[in-house]
Each structure stands twice: as C-alpha cells, then as structure tokens.
PDB file of C-alpha atoms in Angstrom:
ATOM      1  CA  MET A   1       0.000   0.000   0.000  1.00 55.00           C
ATOM      2  CA  GLN A   2       1.217   3.482  -0.809  1.00 63.00           C
ATOM      3  CA  GLN A   3       2.155   5.788   2.025  1.00 76.00           C
ATOM      4  CA  PHE A   4       1.400   9.463   1.663  1.00 78.00           C
ATOM      5  CA  SER A   5       2.547  12.494   3.583  1.00 83.00           C
ATOM      6  CA  LYS A   6       0.565  13.652   6.578  1.00 86.00           C
ATOM      7  CA  ARG A   7      -0.296  16.901   4.767  1.00 86.00           C
ATOM      8  CA  LEU A   8      -1.850  15.039   1.807  1.00 83.00           C
ATOM      9  CA  THR A   9      -3.611  12.550   4.059  1.00 87.00           C
ATOM     10  CA  ASP A  10      -5.083  15.311   6.230  1.00 88.00           C
ATOM     11  CA  GLU A  11      -6.177  17.362   3.213  1.00 87.00           C
ATOM     12  CA  ALA A  12      -7.854  14.356   1.565  1.00 85.00           C
ATOM     13  CA  LYS A  13      -9.584  13.440   4.837  1.00 88.00           C
ATOM     14  CA  LYS A  14     -10.831  17.035   5.171  1.00 88.00           C
ATOM     15  CA  LEU A  15     -12.270  16.845   1.640  1.00 86.00           C
ATOM     16  CA  GLY A  16     -13.669  13.358   2.259  1.00 86.00           C
ATOM     17  CA  ILE A  17     -11.905  11.726  -0.697  1.00 87.00           C
ATOM     18  CA  PRO A  18      -9.099   9.192  -1.145  1.00 86.00           C
ATOM     19  CA  VAL A  19      -5.588  10.621  -1.311  1.00 87.00           C
ATOM     20  CA  GLN A  20      -5.218   9.159  -4.821  1.00 87.00           C
ATOM     21  CA  SER A  21      -8.214  11.198  -6.020  1.00 87.00           C
ATOM     22  CA  LEU A  22      -6.666  14.344  -4.569  1.00 87.00           C
ATOM     23  CA  LEU A  23      -3.398  13.585  -6.381  1.00 87.00           C
ATOM     24  CA  MET A  24      -5.304  12.893  -9.587  1.00 88.00           C
ATOM     25  CA  ALA A  25      -7.135  16.229  -9.296  1.00 88.00           C
ATOM     26  CA  ASP A  26      -3.842  18.034  -8.706  1.00 87.00           C
ATOM     27  CA  LEU A  27      -2.212  16.395 -11.734  1.00 87.00           C
ATOM     28  CA  ILE A  28      -5.146  17.246 -13.999  1.00 88.00           C
ATOM     29  CA  SER A  29      -5.143  20.808 -12.646  1.00 86.00           C
ATOM     30  CA  ILE A  30      -1.528  21.285 -13.752  1.00 85.00           C
ATOM     31  CA  GLY A  31      -2.139  19.905 -17.224  1.00 84.00           C
ATOM     32  CA  TYR A  32      -1.874  16.117 -17.189  1.00 87.00           C
ATOM     33  CA  THR A  33      -4.463  14.202 -19.163  1.00 88.00           C
ATOM     34  CA  GLU A  34      -7.024  12.143 -17.262  1.00 88.00           C
ATOM     35  CA  ASN A  35      -5.289   8.897 -18.271  1.00 87.00           C
ATOM     36  CA  GLU A  36      -1.853  10.104 -17.203  1.00 87.00           C
ATOM     37  CA  ALA A  37      -3.163  11.411 -13.887  1.00 87.00           C
ATOM     38  CA  TYR A  38      -5.032   8.166 -13.175  1.00 87.00           C
ATOM     39  CA  ASN A  39      -2.017   5.972 -14.016  1.00 86.00           C
ATOM     40  CA  ILE A  40       0.261   7.996 -11.754  1.00 86.00           C
ATOM     41  CA  SER A  41      -2.206   8.334  -8.866  1.00 84.00           C
ATOM     42  CA  TYR A  42      -3.622   4.817  -8.841  1.00 83.00           C
ATOM     43  CA  THR A  43      -0.476   2.705  -9.346  1.00 81.00           C
ATOM     44  CA  GLN A  44      -1.922  -0.005  -7.093  1.00 80.00           C
ATOM     45  CA  ASN A  45      -4.700  -0.565  -9.697  1.00 78.00           C
ATOM     46  CA  MET A  46      -2.304  -1.446 -12.523  1.00 77.00           C
ATOM     47  CA  SER A  47      -2.827  -5.144 -11.771  1.00 80.00           C
ATOM     48  CA  LEU A  48      -6.517  -4.762 -12.673  1.00 82.00           C
ATOM     49  CA  SER A  49      -7.758  -5.289 -16.211  1.00 84.00           C
ATOM     50  CA  LYS A  50      -7.811  -2.446 -18.693  1.00 83.00           C
ATOM     51  CA  GLN A  51     -11.618  -2.346 -18.651  1.00 86.00           C
ATOM     52  CA  GLN A  52     -11.703  -2.188 -14.854  1.00 85.00           C
ATOM     53  CA  ASN A  53      -9.232   0.705 -14.826  1.00 81.00           C
ATOM     54  CA  ILE A  54     -11.209   2.562 -17.483  1.00 85.00           C
ATOM     55  CA  GLY A  55     -14.397   2.113 -15.465  1.00 88.00           C
ATOM     56  CA  ILE A  56     -12.797   3.338 -12.247  1.00 87.00           C
ATOM     57  CA  LYS A  57     -11.204   6.333 -13.982  1.00 86.00           C
ATOM     58  CA  GLU A  58     -14.466   7.286 -15.702  1.00 88.00           C
ATOM     59  CA  SER A  59     -16.447   7.082 -12.464  1.00 87.00           C
ATOM     60  CA  ILE A  60     -13.944   9.386 -10.778  1.00 87.00           C
ATOM     61  CA  VAL A  61     -13.681  11.886 -13.635  1.00 87.00           C
ATOM     62  CA  GLN A  62     -17.424  12.092 -14.294  1.00 87.00           C
ATOM     63  CA  ASN A  63     -18.216  12.834 -10.657  1.00 85.00           C
ATOM     64  CA  PRO A  64     -19.311  16.518 -10.441  1.00 85.00           C
ATOM     65  CA  ASN A  65     -17.553  16.868  -7.076  1.00 86.00           C
ATOM     66  CA  PHE A  66     -14.294  15.727  -8.664  1.00 86.00           C
ATOM     67  CA  GLN A  67     -14.694  18.150 -11.575  1.00 86.00           C
ATOM     68  CA  GLU A  68     -15.293  20.966  -9.095  1.00 87.00           C
ATOM     69  CA  LEU A  69     -12.207  19.905  -7.130  1.00 87.00           C
ATOM     70  CA  VAL A  70     -10.081  20.019 -10.306  1.00 87.00           C
ATOM     71  CA  SER A  71     -11.391  23.503 -11.124  1.00 86.00           C
ATOM     72  CA  ASP A  72     -10.706  24.731  -7.597  1.00 85.00           C
ATOM     73  CA  ARG A  73      -7.179  23.276  -7.564  1.00 83.00           C
ATOM     74  CA  ALA A  74      -6.407  24.745 -10.993  1.00 81.00           C
ATOM     75  CA  SER A  75      -7.684  28.205 -10.090  1.00 81.00           C
ATOM     76  CA  LYS A  76      -5.537  28.189  -6.937  1.00 79.00           C
ATOM     77  CA  ARG A  77      -2.454  27.274  -8.958  1.00 72.00           C
ATOM     78  CA  ASN A  78      -2.904  29.029 -12.280  1.00 61.00           C
ATOM     79  CA  GLY A  79      -5.703  31.479 -11.875  1.00 53.00           C
ATOM     80  CA  ALA A  80      -7.752  29.565 -14.499  1.00 47.00           C
ATOM     81  CA  ALA A  81      -8.995  26.002 -14.753  1.00 45.00           C
ATOM     82  CA  PRO A  82      -7.952  23.786 -17.656  1.00 46.00           C
ATOM     83  CA  GLN A  83     -10.598  21.825 -19.542  1.00 50.00           C
ATOM     84  CA  MET A  84     -10.950  18.261 -18.324  1.00 52.00           C
ATOM     85  CA  GLY A  85      -9.198  15.765 -20.561  1.00 49.00           C
ATOM     86  CA  THR A  86      -6.920  18.274 -22.259  1.00 47.00           C
ATOM     87  CA  ALA A  87      -3.315  18.911 -21.457  1.00 45.00           C
ATOM     88  CA  ASN A  88      -1.995  22.418 -21.096  1.00 47.00           C
ATOM     89  CA  VAL A  89       1.421  21.788 -22.607  1.00 48.00           C
ATOM     90  CA  GLY A  90       2.919  25.054 -21.359  1.00 52.00           C
ATOM     91  CA  THR A  91       2.569  24.025 -17.699  1.00 62.00           C
ATOM     92  CA  LEU A  92       3.694  20.399 -17.846  1.00 67.00           C
ATOM     93  CA  PRO A  93       6.753  19.568 -15.774  1.00 70.00           C
ATOM     94  CA  SER A  94       9.892  18.427 -17.532  1.00 71.00           C
ATOM     95  CA  LYS A  95      11.007  14.820 -17.796  1.00 70.00           C
ATOM     96  CA  ASP A  96      13.580  15.387 -15.049  1.00 73.00           C
ATOM     97  CA  GLU A  97      10.980  16.922 -12.702  1.00 74.00           C
ATOM     98  CA  ILE A  98       8.667  13.967 -13.221  1.00 75.00           C
ATOM     99  CA  ALA A  99      11.550  11.556 -12.637  1.00 74.00           C
ATOM    100  CA  SER A 100      12.390  13.384  -9.410  1.00 75.00           C
ATOM    101  CA  ILE A 101       8.777  13.135  -8.200  1.00 76.00           C
ATOM    102  CA  ILE A 102       8.603   9.427  -9.002  1.00 76.00           C
ATOM    103  CA  ALA A 103      11.991   8.774  -7.355  1.00 74.00           C
ATOM    104  CA  THR A 104      10.875  10.615  -4.224  1.00 75.00           C
ATOM    105  CA  GLU A 105       7.635   8.644  -4.048  1.00 75.00           C
ATOM    106  CA  MET A 106       9.539   5.377  -4.593  1.00 73.00           C
ATOM    107  CA  LYS A 107      11.311   5.836  -1.241  1.00 73.00           C
ATOM    108  CA  SER A 108       8.027   5.357   0.602  1.00 75.00           C
ATOM    109  CA  LEU A 109       6.927   2.361  -1.495  1.00 74.00           C
ATOM    110  CA  SER A 110       7.773  -1.293  -1.128  1.00 77.00           C
ATOM    111  CA  GLY A 111       7.131  -4.512  -2.977  1.00 80.00           C
ATOM    112  CA  LYS A 112       4.991  -4.445  -6.106  1.00 79.00           C
ATOM    113  CA  GLU A 113       4.228  -0.714  -5.846  1.00 79.00           C
ATOM    114  CA  ARG A 114       7.960   0.068  -5.865  1.00 78.00           C
ATOM    115  CA  VAL A 115       8.475  -2.143  -8.919  1.00 79.00           C
ATOM    116  CA  ASP A 116       5.541  -0.468 -10.698  1.00 80.00           C
ATOM    117  CA  ALA A 117       6.972   2.979  -9.936  1.00 77.00           C
ATOM    118  CA  ALA A 118      10.390   1.864 -11.193  1.00 77.00           C
ATOM    119  CA  MET A 119       8.756   0.640 -14.420  1.00 78.00           C
ATOM    120  CA  LYS A 120       7.020   4.004 -14.858  1.00 77.00           C
ATOM    121  CA  LEU A 121      10.365   5.731 -14.372  1.00 73.00           C
ATOM    122  CA  ALA A 122      11.947   3.466 -16.977  1.00 75.00           C
ATOM    123  CA  ASP A 123       9.046   4.110 -19.364  1.00 74.00           C
ATOM    124  CA  LEU A 124       9.505   7.845 -18.901  1.00 71.00           C
ATOM    125  CA  PHE A 125      13.102   7.721 -20.041  1.00 69.00           C
ATOM    126  CA  ALA A 126      12.416   5.276 -22.875  1.00 67.00           C
ATOM    127  CA  MET A 127       9.530   7.474 -24.052  1.00 52.00           C
ATOM    128  CA  LYS A 128      11.815  10.459 -24.486  1.00 45.00           C
ATOM    129  CA  LYS A 129      14.793   8.571 -25.893  1.00 53.00           C
ATOM    130  CA  GLU A 130      15.884  10.148 -29.114  1.00 49.00           C
ATOM    131  CA  GLU A 131      16.670   7.797 -31.896  1.00 50.00           C
ATOM    132  CA  VAL A 132      20.219   8.320 -33.074  1.00 54.00           C
ATOM    133  CA  ARG A 133      21.082   6.955 -36.458  1.00 56.00           C
ATOM    134  CA  GLU A 134      24.608   6.777 -37.703  1.00 61.00           C
ATOM    135  CA  GLU A 135      24.929   7.546 -41.343  1.00 64.00           C
ATOM    136  CA  THR A 136      26.585   4.760 -43.277  1.00 72.00           C
ATOM    137  CA  ASP A 137      27.963   4.767 -46.752  1.00 75.00           C
ATOM    138  CA  ILE A 138      25.520   3.168 -49.085  1.00 76.00           C
ATOM    139  CA  VAL A 139      27.086   0.775 -51.541  1.00 78.00           C
ATOM    140  CA  ARG A 140      25.153   0.565 -54.758  1.00 79.00           C
ATOM    141  CA  VAL A 141      25.696  -2.329 -57.118  1.00 77.00           C
ATOM    142  CA  TRP A 142      24.636  -2.133 -60.722  1.00 73.00           C
ATOM    143  CA  LEU A 143      23.398  -5.374 -62.187  1.00 72.00           C
ATOM    144  CA  PRO A 144      22.751  -5.536 -65.913  1.00 70.00           C
ATOM    145  CA  LEU A 145      19.434  -6.823 -67.135  1.00 74.00           C
ATOM    146  CA  THR A 146      21.100  -9.441 -69.353  1.00 80.00           C
ATOM    147  CA  CYS A 147      24.524 -11.038 -69.361  1.00 78.00           C
ATOM    148  CA  SER A 148      25.237  -9.842 -72.910  1.00 78.00           C
ATOM    149  CA  ILE A 149      25.541  -6.203 -71.779  1.00 79.00           C
ATOM    150  CA  CYS A 150      27.595  -6.929 -68.644  1.00 79.00           C
ATOM    151  CA  PRO A 151      30.978  -5.147 -68.838  1.00 79.00           C
ATOM    152  CA  TYR A 152      32.642  -7.914 -66.789  1.00 80.00           C
ATOM    153  CA  LYS A 153      31.476 -10.601 -69.213  1.00 83.00           C
ATOM    154  CA  GLN A 154      32.576  -8.469 -72.185  1.00 85.00           C
ATOM    155  CA  LYS A 155      36.016  -7.951 -70.587  1.00 88.00           C
ATOM    156  CA  ALA A 156      36.371 -11.679 -69.853  1.00 86.00           C
ATOM    157  CA  GLU A 157      35.380 -12.609 -73.421  1.00 88.00           C
ATOM    158  CA  SER A 158      37.827 -10.128 -74.968  1.00 88.00           C
ATOM    159  CA  ALA A 159      40.622 -11.449 -72.739  1.00 87.00           C
ATOM    160  CA  ASN A 160      39.877 -15.059 -73.706  1.00 84.00           C
ATOM    161  CA  GLY A 161      39.701 -14.658 -77.239  1.00 68.00           C
TER     162      GLY A 161
END
C-alpha cells in the first residue's frame, strides 16, 4: 500500500476523498491528461484489467464533485482552470521533474508498488529517448538486365579470345 505524507492525508480526509483522487485532481489541474493522472495516482490498480481501470477512472472523472475539485485546484495554482481531458502543454513539468517526483515517491513504497513505480520511471526515459542513427555509406551495385551487356562478361570474353 502506498504511504502518503501527513499533509496530503489530512487534506484528503478534510475533503472526504481518497488521497489518490486528490493527487489525480492536482495532476489534472496542472495539465496532465485524465489517463496520465489516473495511471500515476492509482499505481496499485495497474494489476486490474484495462476495462476495470477505465471504469474506475471514468467514475472518478465524471463525478461533479471531482470536476469541481479540479477547477478549484487549478484556479488556486494558475488562476484559471484547464478543460478536463486536455493537457496544457505550457505548464507540464519536464522529464527530469517527473523523474524526481517518481523517485521521491519510490522511497516510501515497497514490494509491487515500488516495482511499478520503477517501471514508470523506466518508461519515462524510454519514451523520451531520441533515436540516433549513424549515417553509413551506401554501396550501390549495378546489375545488368542481361549477361550480354555486362561489362565484366565483355572484358572476360575479350581477354579469352
């Protein structure tokens, strides 16, 4: 089970919601998509089927109280609420910031949750890996359509006779 800070736990208890829902609302309020926010917040649900996760995410996101929470959190941070389901690319944290957050959260995790977080960290770096291609010299070989026009055959025939 994930362990959260006392501040997050107290805030979620005050709002009457799970800590994961609070984290999900915060992530959406800073520009993450609903899917990204759900996958980060509910890492313990990754062992469930895809359909189960979609159902859980949809029930959270479609809740009017959750939508109001996202709007409130966004207005506190940015002064304006982003539209649900859309990412505000200008406010997304960098790859290194996300890696730092995941690494910090990994310290409090153990077992399967820690492995899942490590996999997410690995996915983050693989996602942004730039493909580097070395240019190689291309060797082109010309093959004649028939043997009678091949210069090698003509040279061999003139040498033989």
